[in-house]
Short mmCIF file of C-alpha atoms in Angstrom, two decimals:
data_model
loop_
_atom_site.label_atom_id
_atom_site.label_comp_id
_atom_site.label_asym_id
_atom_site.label_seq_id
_atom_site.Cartn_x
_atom_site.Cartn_y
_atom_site.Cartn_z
CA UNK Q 6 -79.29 -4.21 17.86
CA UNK Q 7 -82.79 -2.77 18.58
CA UNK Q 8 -84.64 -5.60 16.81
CA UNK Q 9 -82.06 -8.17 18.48
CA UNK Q 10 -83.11 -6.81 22.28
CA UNK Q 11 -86.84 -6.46 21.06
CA UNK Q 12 -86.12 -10.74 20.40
CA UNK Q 13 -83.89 -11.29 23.57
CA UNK Q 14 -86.66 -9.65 25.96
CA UNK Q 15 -89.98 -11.64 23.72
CA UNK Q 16 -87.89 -15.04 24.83
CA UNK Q 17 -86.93 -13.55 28.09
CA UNK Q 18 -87.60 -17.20 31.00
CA UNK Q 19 -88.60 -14.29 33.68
CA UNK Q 20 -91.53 -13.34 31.34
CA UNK Q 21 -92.04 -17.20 30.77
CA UNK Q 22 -92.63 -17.35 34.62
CA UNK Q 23 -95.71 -16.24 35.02
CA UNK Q 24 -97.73 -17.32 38.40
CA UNK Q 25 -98.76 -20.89 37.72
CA UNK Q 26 -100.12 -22.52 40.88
CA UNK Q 27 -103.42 -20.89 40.57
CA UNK Q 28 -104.43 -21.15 37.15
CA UNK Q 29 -106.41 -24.02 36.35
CA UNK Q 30 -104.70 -27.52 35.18
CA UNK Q 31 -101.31 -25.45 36.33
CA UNK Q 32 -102.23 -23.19 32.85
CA UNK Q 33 -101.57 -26.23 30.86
CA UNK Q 34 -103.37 -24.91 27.97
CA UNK Q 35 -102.21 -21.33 27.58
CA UNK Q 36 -98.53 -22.97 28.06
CA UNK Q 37 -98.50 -24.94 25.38
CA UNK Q 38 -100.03 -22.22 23.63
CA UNK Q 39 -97.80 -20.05 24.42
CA UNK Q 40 -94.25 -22.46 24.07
CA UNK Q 41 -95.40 -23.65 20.52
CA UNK Q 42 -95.97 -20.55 19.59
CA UNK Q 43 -92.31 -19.41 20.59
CA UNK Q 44 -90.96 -22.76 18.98
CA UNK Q 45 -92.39 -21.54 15.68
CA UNK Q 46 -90.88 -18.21 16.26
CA UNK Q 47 -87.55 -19.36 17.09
CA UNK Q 48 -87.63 -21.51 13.79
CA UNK Q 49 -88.18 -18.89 11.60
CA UNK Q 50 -85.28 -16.79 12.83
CA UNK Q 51 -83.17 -20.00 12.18
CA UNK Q 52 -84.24 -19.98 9.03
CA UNK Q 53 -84.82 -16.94 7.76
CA UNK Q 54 -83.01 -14.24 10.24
CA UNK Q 55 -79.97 -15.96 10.89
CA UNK Q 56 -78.73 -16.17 7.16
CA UNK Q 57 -79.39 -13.23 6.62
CA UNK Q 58 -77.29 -11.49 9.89
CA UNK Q 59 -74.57 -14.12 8.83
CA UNK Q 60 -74.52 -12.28 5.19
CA UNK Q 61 -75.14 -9.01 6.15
CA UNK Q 62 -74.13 -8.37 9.88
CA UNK Q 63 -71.61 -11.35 10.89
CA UNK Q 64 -71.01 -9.91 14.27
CA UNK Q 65 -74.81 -10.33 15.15
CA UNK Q 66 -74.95 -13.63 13.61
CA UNK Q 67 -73.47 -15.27 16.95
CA UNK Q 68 -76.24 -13.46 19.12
CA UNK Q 69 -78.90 -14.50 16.93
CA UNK Q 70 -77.69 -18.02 16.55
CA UNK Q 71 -77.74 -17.51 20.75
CA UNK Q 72 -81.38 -16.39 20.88
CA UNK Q 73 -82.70 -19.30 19.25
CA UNK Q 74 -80.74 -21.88 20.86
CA UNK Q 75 -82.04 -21.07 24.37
CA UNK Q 76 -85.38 -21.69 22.84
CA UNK Q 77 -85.69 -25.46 23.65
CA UNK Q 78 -84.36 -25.63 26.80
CA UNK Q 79 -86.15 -22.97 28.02
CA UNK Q 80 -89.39 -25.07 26.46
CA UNK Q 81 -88.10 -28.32 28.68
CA UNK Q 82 -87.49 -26.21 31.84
CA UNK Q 83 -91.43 -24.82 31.31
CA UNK Q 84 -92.87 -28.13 30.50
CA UNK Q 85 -91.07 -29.86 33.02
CA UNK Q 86 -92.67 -27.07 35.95
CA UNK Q 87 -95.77 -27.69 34.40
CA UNK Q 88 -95.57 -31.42 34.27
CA UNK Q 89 -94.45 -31.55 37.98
CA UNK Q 90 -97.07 -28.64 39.18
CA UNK Q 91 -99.99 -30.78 37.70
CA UNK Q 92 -99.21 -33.73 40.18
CA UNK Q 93 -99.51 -34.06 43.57
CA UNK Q 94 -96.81 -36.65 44.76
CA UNK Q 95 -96.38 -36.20 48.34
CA UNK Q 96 -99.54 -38.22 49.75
CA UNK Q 97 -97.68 -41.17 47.85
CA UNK Q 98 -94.17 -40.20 49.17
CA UNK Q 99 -95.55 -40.24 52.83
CA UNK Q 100 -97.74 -43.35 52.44
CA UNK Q 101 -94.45 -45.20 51.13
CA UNK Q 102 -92.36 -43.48 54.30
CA UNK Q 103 -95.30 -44.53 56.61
CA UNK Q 104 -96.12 -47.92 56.09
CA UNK Q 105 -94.41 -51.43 57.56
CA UNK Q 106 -91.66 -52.80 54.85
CA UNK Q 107 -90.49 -55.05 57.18
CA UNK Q 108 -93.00 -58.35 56.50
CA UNK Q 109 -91.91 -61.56 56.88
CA UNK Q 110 -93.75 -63.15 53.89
CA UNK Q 111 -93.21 -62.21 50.17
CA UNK Q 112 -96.56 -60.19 49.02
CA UNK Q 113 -97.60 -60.78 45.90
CA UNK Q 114 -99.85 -57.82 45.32
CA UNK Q 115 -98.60 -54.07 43.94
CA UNK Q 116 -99.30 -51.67 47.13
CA UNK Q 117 -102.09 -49.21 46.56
CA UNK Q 118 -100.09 -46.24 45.97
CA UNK Q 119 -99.02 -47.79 42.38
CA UNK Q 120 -102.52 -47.58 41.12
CA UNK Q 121 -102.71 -44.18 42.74
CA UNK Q 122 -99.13 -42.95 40.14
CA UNK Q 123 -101.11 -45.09 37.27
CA UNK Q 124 -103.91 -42.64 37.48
CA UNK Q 125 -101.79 -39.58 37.87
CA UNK Q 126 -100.41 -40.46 34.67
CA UNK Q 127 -103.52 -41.65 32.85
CA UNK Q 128 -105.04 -37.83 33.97
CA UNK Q 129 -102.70 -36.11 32.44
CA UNK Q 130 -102.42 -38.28 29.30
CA UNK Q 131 -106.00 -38.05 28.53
CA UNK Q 132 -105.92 -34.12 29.33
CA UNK Q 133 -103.17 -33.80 26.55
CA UNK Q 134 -104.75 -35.45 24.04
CA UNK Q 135 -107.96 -33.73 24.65
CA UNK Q 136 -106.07 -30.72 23.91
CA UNK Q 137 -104.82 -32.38 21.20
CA UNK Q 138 -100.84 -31.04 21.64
CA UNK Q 139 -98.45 -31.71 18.97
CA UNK Q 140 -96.22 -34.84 19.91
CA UNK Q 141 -93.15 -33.49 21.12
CA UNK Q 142 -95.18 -31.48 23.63
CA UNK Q 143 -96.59 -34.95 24.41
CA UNK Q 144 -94.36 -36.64 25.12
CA UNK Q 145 -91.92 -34.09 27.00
CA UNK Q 146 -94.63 -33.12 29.58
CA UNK Q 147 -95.42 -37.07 29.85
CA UNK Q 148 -91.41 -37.79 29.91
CA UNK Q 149 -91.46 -34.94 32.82
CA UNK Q 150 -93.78 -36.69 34.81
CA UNK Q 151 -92.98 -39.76 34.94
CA UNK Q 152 -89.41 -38.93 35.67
CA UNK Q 153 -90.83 -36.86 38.22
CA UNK Q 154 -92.32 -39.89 39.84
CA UNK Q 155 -89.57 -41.65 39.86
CA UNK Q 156 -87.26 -38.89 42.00
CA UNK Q 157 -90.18 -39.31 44.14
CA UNK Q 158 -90.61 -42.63 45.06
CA UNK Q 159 -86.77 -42.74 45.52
CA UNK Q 160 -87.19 -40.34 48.08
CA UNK Q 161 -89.93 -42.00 49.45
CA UNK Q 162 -88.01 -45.25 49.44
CA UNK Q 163 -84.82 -43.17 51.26
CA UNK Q 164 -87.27 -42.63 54.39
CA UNK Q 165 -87.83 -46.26 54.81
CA UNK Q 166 -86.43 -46.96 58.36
CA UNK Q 167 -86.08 -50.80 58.29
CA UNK Q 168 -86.98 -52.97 55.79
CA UNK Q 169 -86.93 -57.02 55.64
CA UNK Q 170 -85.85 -58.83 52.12
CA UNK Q 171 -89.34 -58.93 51.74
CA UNK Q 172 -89.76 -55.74 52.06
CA UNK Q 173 -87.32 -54.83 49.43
CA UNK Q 174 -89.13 -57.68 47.57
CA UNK Q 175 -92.07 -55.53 47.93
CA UNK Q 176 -90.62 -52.60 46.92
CA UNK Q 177 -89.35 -54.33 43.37
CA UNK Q 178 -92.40 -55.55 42.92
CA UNK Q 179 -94.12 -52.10 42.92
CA UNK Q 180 -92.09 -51.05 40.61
CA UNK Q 181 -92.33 -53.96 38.11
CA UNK Q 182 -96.02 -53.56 38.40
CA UNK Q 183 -96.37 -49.12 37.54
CA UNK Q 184 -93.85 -49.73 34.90
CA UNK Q 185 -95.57 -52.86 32.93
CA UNK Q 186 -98.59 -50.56 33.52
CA UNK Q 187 -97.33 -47.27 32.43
CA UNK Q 188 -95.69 -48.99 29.35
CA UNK Q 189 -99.16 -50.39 28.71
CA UNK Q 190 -101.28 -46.76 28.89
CA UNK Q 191 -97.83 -45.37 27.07
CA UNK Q 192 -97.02 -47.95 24.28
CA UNK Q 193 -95.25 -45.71 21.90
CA UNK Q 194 -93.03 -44.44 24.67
CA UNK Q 195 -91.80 -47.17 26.75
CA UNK Q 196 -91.30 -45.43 30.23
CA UNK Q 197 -87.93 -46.22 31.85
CA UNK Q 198 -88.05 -46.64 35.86
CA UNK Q 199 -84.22 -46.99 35.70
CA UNK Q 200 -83.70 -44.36 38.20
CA UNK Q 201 -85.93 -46.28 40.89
CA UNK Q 202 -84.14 -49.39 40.05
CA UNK Q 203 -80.95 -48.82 40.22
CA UNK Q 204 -81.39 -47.26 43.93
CA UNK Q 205 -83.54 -50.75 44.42
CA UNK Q 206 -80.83 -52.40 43.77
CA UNK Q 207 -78.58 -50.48 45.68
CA UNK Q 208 -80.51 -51.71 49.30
CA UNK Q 209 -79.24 -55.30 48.42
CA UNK Q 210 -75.84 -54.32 48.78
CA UNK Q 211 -73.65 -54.86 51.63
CA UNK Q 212 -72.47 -52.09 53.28
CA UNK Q 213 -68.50 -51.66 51.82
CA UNK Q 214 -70.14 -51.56 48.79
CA UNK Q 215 -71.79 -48.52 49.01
CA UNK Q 216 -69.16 -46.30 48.44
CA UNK Q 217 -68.27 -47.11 45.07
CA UNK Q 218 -72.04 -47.32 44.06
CA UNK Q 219 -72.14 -43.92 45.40
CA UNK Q 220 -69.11 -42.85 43.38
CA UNK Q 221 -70.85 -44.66 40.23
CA UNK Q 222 -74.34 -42.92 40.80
CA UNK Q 223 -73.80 -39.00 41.50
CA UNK Q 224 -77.50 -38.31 40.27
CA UNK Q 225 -78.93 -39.50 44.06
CA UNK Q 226 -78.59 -36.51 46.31
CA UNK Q 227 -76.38 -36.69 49.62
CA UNK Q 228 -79.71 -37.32 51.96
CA UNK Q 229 -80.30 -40.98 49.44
CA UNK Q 230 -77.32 -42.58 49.70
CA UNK Q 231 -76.92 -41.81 53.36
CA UNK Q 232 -80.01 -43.47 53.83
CA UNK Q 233 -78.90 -46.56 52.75
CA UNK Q 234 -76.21 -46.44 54.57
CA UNK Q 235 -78.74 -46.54 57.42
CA UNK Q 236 -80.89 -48.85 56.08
CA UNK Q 237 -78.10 -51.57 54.63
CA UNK Q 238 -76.33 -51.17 58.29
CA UNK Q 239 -79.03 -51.99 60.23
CA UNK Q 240 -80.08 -54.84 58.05
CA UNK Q 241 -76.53 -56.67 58.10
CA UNK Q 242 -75.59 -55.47 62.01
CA UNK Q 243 -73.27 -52.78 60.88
CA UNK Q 244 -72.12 -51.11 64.59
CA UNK Q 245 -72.79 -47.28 65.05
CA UNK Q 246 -69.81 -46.44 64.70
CA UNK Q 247 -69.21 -48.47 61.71
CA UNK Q 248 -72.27 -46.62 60.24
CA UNK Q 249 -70.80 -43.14 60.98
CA UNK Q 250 -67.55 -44.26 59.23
CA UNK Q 251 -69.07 -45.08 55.98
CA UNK Q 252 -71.33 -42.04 55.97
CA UNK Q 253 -68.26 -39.62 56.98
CA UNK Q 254 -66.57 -41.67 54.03
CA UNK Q 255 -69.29 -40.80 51.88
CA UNK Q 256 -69.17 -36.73 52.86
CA UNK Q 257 -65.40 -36.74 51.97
CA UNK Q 258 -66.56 -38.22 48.37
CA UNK Q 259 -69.35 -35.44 47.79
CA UNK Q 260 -66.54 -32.72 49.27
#
């Protein structure tokens, strides 16, 4: 039991959460360092500890068998802070909130803030291989961040006030463009913007739709789909009150 609590507290995610924000590169290096390192550890007590508590102490075995699961998603959770800590989304989350989506010609340009997420990525992707991190590492603090991106331009999308067809054009357009490029810096990992799409794809749809896309989608938080409420009213002359119907509708769903 002593060597099991000894194990428990080395593994502990309090002692994992160390103060990040002001270490250089969000402590990038001494993280991996330091999650590797407990990967290793938590594959030699699955191979080596564990048979031997499940032939000589069978009522630790479960505990053990515990420890080491927690292991890797305790190594996501870390990454994934990491991942998100290194980038700094909001300039591009207000710059999408603050600008005019309501043109009345079909652009045929990205916007600049895709070139801005292009670079975010391309930072950190050089930075990783310069520290030369095994792949898995790799590719879950790359996987992290782009996903992170995407949660953020949907929110940045969800403070759009009014937005033409072209507009949404736009929007689609944007997000054709940083995936073909992100698949491009990323070949042998072939970034998915589903997330962005699908919620695209949701501001094309007429308002007594919405509902069941909500029902169909529970990963967008209450604040997104209310928004295109909003948005989808005001585009196809939904009334006020036919607005506040569909969004009380849509708080009886989420109770």
């Amino acid at each position: 039991d002593d060597v099991f609590l000894f194990l428990q507290a080395s593994v502990s995610l309090e002692r994992l959460r160390a103060p990040l924000e002001s270490q250089e590169m969000f402590a990038l290096p001494q993280t991996i360092v330091a999650m590797e390192s407990l990967q290793l550890l938590a594959e030699l007590l699955r191979s080596h500890l564990l048979p031997a508590a499940e032939a000589s102490a069978p009522a630790a075995a479960p505990r053990v068998r515990a420890l080491v699961e927690q292991v890797g998603p305790i190594t996501v959770q870390i990454y994934r802070g990491v991942a998100r800590g290194m980038l700094d989304l909001e300039p591009i989350v207000a710059a999408i909130r603050s600008r005019s989506w309501a043109p009345r010609e079909i652009g045929t340009q990205h916007s600049p803030y895709v070139d801005q997420l292009v670079q975010h990525v391309q930072q950190l992707a050089g930075s990783l291989s310069q520290l030369g991190v095994p792949v898995a590492a790799y590719r879950t603090l790359v996987g992290e961040a782009i996903g992170a991106i995407c949660e953020h331009l949907v929110d940045g999308y969800a403070g759009v006030k009014k937005a033409s067809d072209e507009g949404r054009a736009q929007m689609s357009l944007d997000v054709k463009t940083l995936q073909a490029a992100l698949r491009k810096l990323l070949p042998e990992m072939a970034p998915s913007m589903a997330h962005v799409e699908d919620y695209l794809r949701a501001l094309y749809l007429p308002p007594q739709e919405l509902l069941a896309w909500a029902r169909a989608h529970p990963q967008y938080s209450v604040r997104h789909r209310t928004a295109l409420v909003a948005l989808n009213g005001v585009s196809s002359g939904l009334k006020k009150r036919e607005q506040q119907d569909l969004l009380d509708s849509l708080a009886k769903q989420d109770g």
